[in-house]
Amino acid sequence: MKNLFYFTILLFSVSSYSQKIIYKGNGNIYDSNDKRISPNEVRNMISYNPALVNLYNEGREKKTIGNVLLIGGAALIVSDLAVGATADVTYPTALTYIGLGSMLLSIPIKSGFSKKIDKVVEVHNKSVVYRKSSFEINDLTLITNRNGIGFQITF
């Protein structure tokens, strides 16, 4: 009887395990235990669908390009400001305008990456929910009588 109880608990833990992922913004994906998943782990999780992997890679690439343009533009503006403040040069120079243009260009690029990653998470979670397993519990009932307490499981 004790072994049957342990077997039932084991079956519940196996059937309740899910690989749902959660997107919390800024390219960060977490599992159902609220642990951050690295991009390589995400790629491994969605490797069953090459279209999802491509969409995820496009989103990550857009994020990287947007970050390079944003940080590079800010660095150009700050360096031109530092040169203009210390040297006898007219400020602003072409570096400031290039930096400003780079920063403005990064806005539409960075805004698109979040939508792509969110779509990957949505499609993956739908496939996890609808993926059928060979084991499915239809009903669980707690039964008590004069002999004791037990569970009735309907498969």
XYZ file of N, CA, C and O in Angstrom:
620
model
N 0.823 -1.186 0.000
C 0.000 0.000 0.000
C 0.871 1.255 0.000
O 0.578 2.224 -0.687
N 1.923 1.199 0.779
C 2.828 2.334 0.864
C 3.496 2.588 -0.489
O 3.676 3.731 -0.898
N 3.867 1.508 -1.191
C 4.504 1.653 -2.496
C 3.549 2.260 -3.512
O 3.967 3.025 -4.376
N 2.274 1.906 -3.427
C 1.276 2.469 -4.336
C 1.155 3.977 -4.119
O 1.039 4.741 -5.072
N 1.209 4.414 -2.876
C 1.139 5.836 -2.564
C 2.341 6.569 -3.159
O 2.190 7.613 -3.796
N 3.535 6.018 -2.994
C 4.725 6.651 -3.544
C 4.686 6.677 -5.073
O 5.105 7.641 -5.702
N 4.193 5.592 -5.666
C 4.060 5.536 -7.111
C 3.097 6.614 -7.608
O 3.349 7.272 -8.615
N 1.993 6.821 -6.895
C 1.012 7.845 -7.266
C 1.628 9.238 -7.183
O 1.452 10.060 -8.087
N 2.359 9.504 -6.132
C 3.020 10.807 -5.981
C 4.032 10.999 -7.107
O 4.130 12.092 -7.682
N 4.765 9.973 -7.456
C 5.723 10.055 -8.555
C 5.022 10.373 -9.871
O 5.474 11.224 -10.635
N 3.905 9.724 -10.132
C 3.163 9.975 -11.367
C 2.642 11.411 -11.416
O 2.644 12.042 -12.464
N 2.175 11.927 -10.290
C 1.699 13.312 -10.255
C 2.825 14.291 -10.526
O 2.652 15.273 -11.230
N 3.993 14.027 -9.964
C 5.110 14.942 -10.190
C 5.558 14.909 -11.640
O 5.916 15.933 -12.209
N 5.519 13.750 -12.282
C 5.918 13.649 -13.682
C 4.890 14.323 -14.578
O 5.222 15.047 -15.509
N 3.610 14.121 -14.290
C 2.578 14.697 -15.153
C 2.426 16.195 -14.954
O 1.999 16.901 -15.860
N 2.768 16.702 -13.786
C 2.616 18.138 -13.548
C 3.819 18.941 -14.029
O 3.761 20.158 -14.085
N 4.937 18.285 -14.377
C 6.116 18.994 -14.846
C 5.843 19.595 -16.213
O 5.361 18.935 -17.114
N 6.140 20.856 -16.360
C 5.954 21.506 -17.649
C 7.176 22.366 -17.941
O 7.881 22.785 -17.038
N 7.408 22.619 -19.206
C 8.557 23.413 -19.606
C 8.103 24.778 -20.099
O 8.622 25.295 -21.069
N 7.127 25.355 -19.439
C 6.683 26.683 -19.820
C 7.782 27.687 -19.509
O 8.490 27.569 -18.519
N 7.895 28.672 -20.375
C 8.866 29.727 -20.161
C 8.137 31.060 -20.102
O 7.043 31.207 -20.647
N 8.742 32.021 -19.435
C 8.129 33.331 -19.211
C 9.096 34.396 -19.707
O 10.283 34.377 -19.368
N 8.578 35.338 -20.495
C 9.388 36.454 -20.985
C 9.110 37.656 -20.109
O 7.976 38.097 -19.983
N 10.154 38.181 -19.482
C 9.992 39.308 -18.569
C 10.592 40.598 -19.099
O 10.824 41.526 -18.348
N 10.852 40.674 -20.392
C 11.370 41.904 -20.972
C 12.878 41.933 -21.021
O 13.567 41.169 -20.356
N 13.391 42.828 -21.845
C 14.815 43.044 -22.034
C 15.550 41.776 -22.478
O 16.720 41.601 -22.187
N 14.834 40.873 -23.158
C 15.459 39.667 -23.669
C 15.652 38.575 -22.643
O 16.249 37.550 -22.936
N 15.174 38.764 -21.421
C 15.360 37.785 -20.355
C 14.193 36.809 -20.333
O 13.032 37.210 -20.226
N 14.506 35.525 -20.405
C 13.503 34.476 -20.359
C 13.745 33.649 -19.109
O 14.877 33.284 -18.792
N 12.662 33.356 -18.390
C 12.723 32.604 -17.145
C 11.908 31.326 -17.283
O 10.946 31.272 -18.049
N 12.280 30.298 -16.512
C 11.486 29.077 -16.508
C 10.372 29.213 -15.479
O 10.198 30.266 -14.864
N 9.600 28.149 -15.283
C 8.456 28.220 -14.378
C 8.883 28.357 -12.920
O 8.081 28.720 -12.071
N 10.154 28.090 -12.599
C 10.665 28.264 -11.241
C 11.292 29.637 -11.030
O 11.992 29.850 -10.059
N 11.088 30.549 -11.973
C 11.603 31.913 -11.929
C 13.134 31.952 -11.924
O 13.743 32.798 -11.294
N 13.730 31.012 -12.649
C 15.185 30.981 -12.816
C 15.491 31.430 -14.244
O 14.908 30.942 -15.195
N 16.434 32.363 -14.378
C 16.777 32.897 -15.693
C 17.429 31.816 -16.541
O 18.288 31.074 -16.079
N 16.995 31.753 -17.803
C 17.522 30.765 -18.742
C 18.451 31.488 -19.712
O 18.103 32.535 -20.256
N 19.622 30.928 -19.946
C 20.574 31.544 -20.868
C 20.063 31.394 -22.303
O 19.263 30.502 -22.595
N 20.517 32.253 -23.219
C 20.082 32.143 -24.616
C 20.381 30.774 -25.241
O 19.582 30.267 -26.030
N 21.497 30.160 -24.889
C 21.803 28.831 -25.429
C 20.830 27.779 -24.917
O 20.435 26.878 -25.657
N 20.432 27.881 -23.646
C 19.450 26.941 -23.109
C 18.098 27.132 -23.781
O 17.382 26.162 -24.033
N 17.737 28.396 -24.065
C 16.479 28.652 -24.769
C 16.532 28.036 -26.159
O 15.567 27.399 -26.605
N 17.645 28.199 -26.846
C 17.785 27.603 -28.183
C 17.652 26.081 -28.124
O 17.075 25.468 -29.015
N 18.205 25.468 -27.077
C 18.063 24.017 -26.929
C 16.620 23.616 -26.651
O 16.165 22.584 -27.134
N 15.913 24.427 -25.870
C 14.514 24.114 -25.549
C 13.616 24.192 -26.772
O 12.670 23.419 -26.904
N 13.891 25.131 -27.663
C 13.028 25.318 -28.827
C 13.610 24.685 -30.083
O 13.142 24.945 -31.190
N 14.614 23.844 -29.920
C 15.279 23.253 -31.080
C 14.370 22.321 -31.878
O 14.688 21.987 -33.012
N 13.239 21.903 -31.305
C 12.305 21.046 -32.026
C 11.644 21.783 -33.193
O 11.099 21.158 -34.092
N 11.683 23.114 -33.181
C 11.047 23.923 -34.225
C 12.087 24.903 -34.793
O 12.370 25.930 -34.180
N 12.652 24.603 -35.967
C 13.687 25.482 -36.533
C 13.191 26.906 -36.811
O 13.967 27.855 -36.725
N 11.906 27.067 -37.121
C 11.371 28.412 -37.356
C 11.423 29.241 -36.073
O 11.724 30.441 -36.113
N 11.158 28.611 -34.940
C 11.241 29.328 -33.658
C 12.680 29.706 -33.340
O 12.939 30.802 -32.832
N 13.600 28.814 -33.629
C 15.017 29.110 -33.380
C 15.451 30.300 -34.229
O 16.139 31.212 -33.742
N 15.042 30.314 -35.503
C 15.393 31.441 -36.376
C 14.786 32.742 -35.879
O 15.448 33.786 -35.878
N 13.523 32.704 -35.442
C 12.871 33.907 -34.928
C 13.562 34.395 -33.660
O 13.776 35.597 -33.480
N 13.943 33.465 -32.781
C 14.651 33.836 -31.558
C 16.013 34.454 -31.886
O 16.401 35.466 -31.302
N 16.728 33.842 -32.837
C 18.037 34.377 -33.223
C 17.909 35.761 -33.847
O 18.754 36.629 -33.613
N 16.860 35.980 -34.644
C 16.636 37.311 -35.215
C 16.382 38.339 -34.116
O 16.893 39.465 -34.172
N 15.588 37.960 -33.119
C 15.318 38.869 -32.008
C 16.577 39.208 -31.223
O 16.820 40.362 -30.877
N 17.388 38.199 -30.943
C 18.640 38.444 -30.209
C 19.608 39.299 -31.029
O 20.306 40.155 -30.493
N 19.633 39.067 -32.353
C 20.508 39.852 -33.217
C 20.065 41.311 -33.253
O 20.902 42.224 -33.205
N 18.751 41.540 -33.314
C 18.249 42.924 -33.295
C 18.606 43.615 -31.981
O 18.945 44.796 -31.965
N 18.521 42.872 -30.887
C 18.872 43.451 -29.593
C 20.348 43.842 -29.567
O 20.699 44.936 -29.123
N 21.211 42.967 -30.072
C 22.646 43.238 -30.071
C 22.981 44.442 -30.949
O 23.733 45.334 -30.533
N 22.430 44.475 -32.155
C 22.699 45.605 -33.057
C 22.182 46.909 -32.462
O 22.855 47.942 -32.502
N 20.976 46.865 -31.875
C 20.422 48.061 -31.244
C 21.270 48.546 -30.083
O 21.495 49.752 -29.920
N 21.775 47.621 -29.279
C 22.633 48.002 -28.153
C 23.944 48.607 -28.629
O 24.428 49.591 -28.055
N 24.525 48.036 -29.683
C 25.787 48.573 -30.212
C 25.578 49.991 -30.734
O 26.385 50.894 -30.465
N 24.489 50.206 -31.474
C 24.209 51.547 -31.990
C 23.934 52.544 -30.868
O 24.403 53.684 -30.909
N 23.182 52.125 -29.863
C 22.840 53.023 -28.751
C 24.078 53.391 -27.939
O 24.339 54.576 -27.690
N 24.829 52.402 -27.546
C 26.013 52.671 -26.717
C 27.099 53.371 -27.531
O 27.764 54.286 -27.036
N 27.273 52.956 -28.788
C 28.256 53.621 -29.646
C 27.909 55.072 -29.888
O 28.783 55.951 -29.872
N 26.634 55.362 -30.126
C 26.200 56.747 -30.325
C 26.412 57.586 -29.083
O 26.877 58.739 -29.165
N 26.075 57.028 -27.930
C 26.285 57.765 -26.677
C 27.772 58.013 -26.440
O 28.161 59.091 -25.983
N 28.607 57.017 -26.763
C 30.053 57.186 -26.579
C 30.602 58.270 -27.508
O 31.466 59.061 -27.096
N 30.096 58.337 -28.750
C 30.549 59.382 -29.660
C 30.163 60.771 -29.148
O 30.964 61.707 -29.210
N 28.954 60.897 -28.638
C 28.504 62.199 -28.127
C 29.331 62.611 -26.910
O 29.785 63.759 -26.811
N 29.542 61.699 -25.990
C 30.302 62.022 -24.773
C 31.758 62.333 -25.115
O 32.340 63.282 -24.565
N 32.347 61.569 -26.021
C 33.747 61.849 -26.370
C 33.882 63.186 -27.092
O 34.839 63.926 -26.858
N 32.921 63.514 -27.962
C 32.973 64.808 -28.639
C 32.764 65.941 -27.640
O 33.397 66.999 -27.743
N 31.916 65.736 -26.662
C 31.700 66.745 -25.621
C 32.971 66.941 -24.796
O 33.335 68.080 -24.475
N 33.640 65.837 -24.471
C 34.882 65.943 -23.687
C 35.970 66.659 -24.481
O 36.698 67.500 -23.929
N 36.064 66.354 -25.786
C 37.062 67.038 -26.624
C 36.703 68.515 -26.758
O 37.565 69.385 -26.674
N 35.430 68.809 -26.928
C 35.003 70.205 -27.059
C 35.201 71.006 -25.787
O 35.471 72.205 -25.827
N 35.097 70.353 -24.631
C 35.265 71.051 -23.351
C 36.732 71.286 -23.019
O 37.075 72.270 -22.353
N 37.614 70.407 -23.464
C 39.025 70.534 -23.087
C 39.871 71.219 -24.155
O 40.868 71.849 -23.827
N 39.510 71.089 -25.408
C 40.310 71.675 -26.488
C 39.615 72.931 -27.009
O 38.449 73.182 -26.742
N 40.364 73.686 -27.755
C 39.819 74.914 -28.336
C 39.214 74.586 -29.706
O 39.731 74.973 -30.746
N 38.096 73.843 -29.681
C 37.420 73.384 -30.890
C 35.954 73.771 -30.770
O 35.388 73.803 -29.674
N 35.351 74.072 -31.890
C 33.921 74.394 -31.846
C 33.117 73.122 -31.605
O 33.378 72.075 -32.201
N 32.191 73.259 -30.708
C 31.327 72.119 -30.386
C 29.931 72.454 -30.847
O 29.505 73.577 -30.648
N 29.180 71.605 -31.427
C 29.334 70.191 -31.743
C 29.991 69.987 -33.099
O 29.849 70.791 -34.010
N 30.664 68.877 -33.204
C 31.286 68.506 -34.477
C 30.464 67.386 -35.114
O 29.393 67.026 -34.618
N 31.002 66.824 -36.173
C 30.302 65.759 -36.893
C 30.117 64.519 -36.020
O 29.143 63.774 -36.190
N 31.010 64.285 -35.068
C 30.879 63.122 -34.181
C 29.588 63.172 -33.367
O 28.938 62.146 -33.155
N 29.226 64.355 -32.920
C 27.984 64.484 -32.154
C 26.783 64.147 -33.023
O 25.877 63.436 -32.589
N 26.771 64.621 -34.245
C 25.643 64.352 -35.138
C 25.588 62.878 -35.536
O 24.497 62.288 -35.635
N 26.737 62.267 -35.751
C 26.772 60.835 -36.058
C 26.288 60.028 -34.851
O 25.513 59.076 -34.995
N 26.718 60.408 -33.667
C 26.278 59.732 -32.443
C 24.790 59.885 -32.209
O 24.101 58.928 -31.822
N 24.284 61.082 -32.453
C 22.847 61.314 -32.293
C 22.050 60.493 -33.306
O 21.033 59.885 -32.962
N 22.535 60.444 -34.537
C 21.873 59.637 -35.560
C 21.902 58.153 -35.216
O 20.921 57.436 -35.421
N 23.013 57.702 -34.688
C 23.136 56.303 -34.284
C 22.168 55.970 -33.154
O 21.531 54.918 -33.160
N 22.056 56.875 -32.200
C 21.124 56.648 -31.093
C 19.677 56.643 -31.581
O 18.869 55.822 -31.133
N 19.349 57.551 -32.482
C 17.983 57.576 -33.019
C 17.694 56.339 -33.865
O 16.566 55.829 -33.853
N 18.666 55.845 -34.576
C 18.490 54.647 -35.391
C 18.309 53.404 -34.523
O 17.635 52.454 -34.929
N 18.881 53.413 -33.341
C 18.766 52.246 -32.468
C 17.356 52.063 -31.910
O 16.982 50.942 -31.551
N 16.559 53.131 -31.855
C 15.225 53.036 -31.257
C 14.321 52.077 -32.018
O 13.753 51.152 -31.413
N 14.136 52.226 -33.339
C 13.250 51.267 -34.016
C 13.840 49.852 -34.072
O 13.095 48.875 -34.099
N 15.145 49.753 -34.083
C 15.761 48.418 -34.119
C 15.521 47.697 -32.802
O 15.115 46.534 -32.780
N 15.749 48.378 -31.694
C 15.556 47.745 -30.389
C 14.088 47.483 -30.074
O 13.773 46.548 -29.355
N 13.186 48.288 -30.615
C 11.775 48.083 -30.294
C 11.225 46.814 -30.931
O 10.266 46.235 -30.441
N 11.832 46.319 -31.994
C 11.327 45.136 -32.671
C 11.774 43.826 -32.065
O 11.133 42.799 -32.260
N 12.873 43.816 -31.311
C 13.383 42.544 -30.811
C 12.473 41.941 -29.753
O 12.298 40.726 -29.690
N 11.859 42.767 -28.953
C 11.004 42.282 -27.877
C 9.786 41.535 -28.421
O 9.367 40.517 -27.862
N 9.233 42.027 -29.524
C 8.072 41.369 -30.126
C 8.422 39.989 -30.641
O 7.640 39.047 -30.515
N 9.601 39.844 -31.214
C 10.021 38.552 -31.755
C 10.231 37.532 -30.641
O 9.786 36.387 -30.743
N 10.894 37.936 -29.584
C 11.143 37.006 -28.478
C 9.841 36.656 -27.772
O 9.620 35.501 -27.388
N 8.945 37.629 -27.624
C 7.651 37.359 -27.016
C 6.852 36.361 -27.853
O 6.174 35.485 -27.312
N 6.935 36.472 -29.163
C 6.249 35.538 -30.055
C 6.817 34.127 -29.900
O 6.067 33.142 -29.888
N 8.136 34.010 -29.767
C 8.773 32.703 -29.562
C 8.253 32.061 -28.277
O 7.905 30.875 -28.257
N 8.190 32.834 -27.199
C 7.718 32.312 -25.920
C 6.255 31.888 -26.029
O 5.865 30.817 -25.538
N 5.449 32.689 -26.687
C 4.025 32.372 -26.840
C 3.815 31.073 -27.621
O 3.045 30.204 -27.198
N 4.505 30.927 -28.745
C 4.353 29.719 -29.568
C 4.872 28.494 -28.813
O 4.255 27.424 -28.843
N 6.007 28.642 -28.124
C 6.555 27.512 -27.370
C 5.596 27.080 -26.268
O 5.359 25.882 -26.092
N 5.035 28.030 -25.525
C 4.123 27.672 -24.435
C 2.851 27.015 -24.956
O 2.315 26.115 -24.322
N 2.357 27.432 -26.107
C 1.186 26.778 -26.688
C 1.501 25.339 -27.067
O 0.676 24.451 -26.888
N 2.693 25.112 -27.599
C 3.049 23.749 -27.996
C 3.257 22.858 -26.779
O 3.001 21.661 -26.844
N 3.718 23.417 -25.662
C 3.904 22.629 -24.448
C 2.554 22.259 -23.858
O 2.339 21.132 -23.434
N 1.607 23.181 -23.869
C 0.298 22.921 -23.278
C -0.462 21.879 -24.080
O -1.087 20.990 -23.531
N -0.389 21.954 -25.395
C -1.172 21.065 -26.228
C -0.451 19.775 -26.582
O -1.017 18.947 -27.259
N 0.763 19.620 -26.152
C 1.499 18.395 -26.437
C 0.922 17.284 -25.571
O 0.902 17.366 -24.353
N 0.416 16.250 -26.194
C -0.201 15.142 -25.473
C 0.874 14.179 -24.982
O 1.848 13.924 -25.659
N 0.647 13.642 -23.813
C 1.535 12.618 -23.297
C 0.776 11.294 -23.274
O -0.439 11.249 -23.410
N 1.469 10.213 -23.084
C 0.821 8.910 -23.052
C 0.115 8.682 -21.723
O -0.684 7.774 -21.599
N 0.368 9.507 -20.752
C -0.234 9.368 -19.433
C -1.079 10.600 -19.149
O -0.573 11.711 -19.153
N -2.362 10.380 -18.901
C -3.253 11.493 -18.624
C -4.225 11.102 -17.520
O -4.893 10.071 -17.603
N -4.309 11.902 -16.481
C -5.215 11.640 -15.370
C -6.505 12.403 -15.622
O -6.488 13.620 -15.775
N -7.618 11.678 -15.655
C -8.907 12.320 -15.897
C -9.579 12.769 -14.606
O -10.227 13.799 -14.576
N -9.422 11.987 -13.546
C -10.125 12.316 -12.312
C -9.344 11.783 -11.120
O -8.726 10.713 -11.190
N -9.373 12.523 -10.028
C -8.739 12.110 -8.783
C -9.740 12.344 -7.667
O -10.251 13.458 -7.498
N -10.030 11.290 -6.916
C -11.029 11.381 -5.860
C -10.417 10.870 -4.563
O -9.712 9.859 -4.556
N -10.697 11.564 -3.475
C -10.280 11.131 -2.144
C -11.396 10.282 -1.563
O -12.546 10.732 -1.472
N -11.088 9.053 -1.173
C -12.089 8.123 -0.651
C -11.745 7.806 0.797
O -10.593 7.514 1.130
N -12.761 7.873 1.644
C -12.593 7.480 3.046
C -13.676 6.467 3.399
O -14.810 6.561 2.959
N -13.316 5.492 4.183
C -14.273 4.526 4.744
C -13.705 4.007 6.046
O -12.698 4.513 6.533
N -14.322 2.984 6.598
C -13.876 2.512 7.910
C -12.514 1.837 7.861
O -11.857 1.664 8.876
N -12.059 1.475 6.660
C -10.754 0.830 6.521
C -9.607 1.832 6.372
O -8.450 1.459 6.474
N -9.928 3.098 6.063
C -8.869 4.086 5.933
C -9.179 5.128 4.874
O -10.328 5.331 4.484
N -8.124 5.795 4.418
C -8.221 6.862 3.437
C -7.457 6.428 2.198
O -6.411 5.787 2.301
N -7.986 6.820 1.004
C -7.288 6.439 -0.210
C -7.629 7.371 -1.347
O -8.530 8.208 -1.253
N -6.893 7.234 -2.431
C -7.127 8.000 -3.648
C -7.674 7.073 -4.724
O -7.217 5.948 -4.882
N -8.662 7.563 -5.462
C -9.153 6.854 -6.633
C -8.764 7.681 -7.839
O -9.161 8.826 -7.977
N -7.967 7.076 -8.716
C -7.474 7.768 -9.914
C -8.116 7.140 -11.141
O -8.084 5.923 -11.310
N -8.696 7.993 -11.996
C -9.275 7.518 -13.237
C -8.397 7.989 -14.370
O -8.152 9.191 -14.525
N -7.917 7.037 -15.190
C -7.044 7.367 -16.304
C -7.829 7.530 -17.561
O -8.826 6.970 -17.807
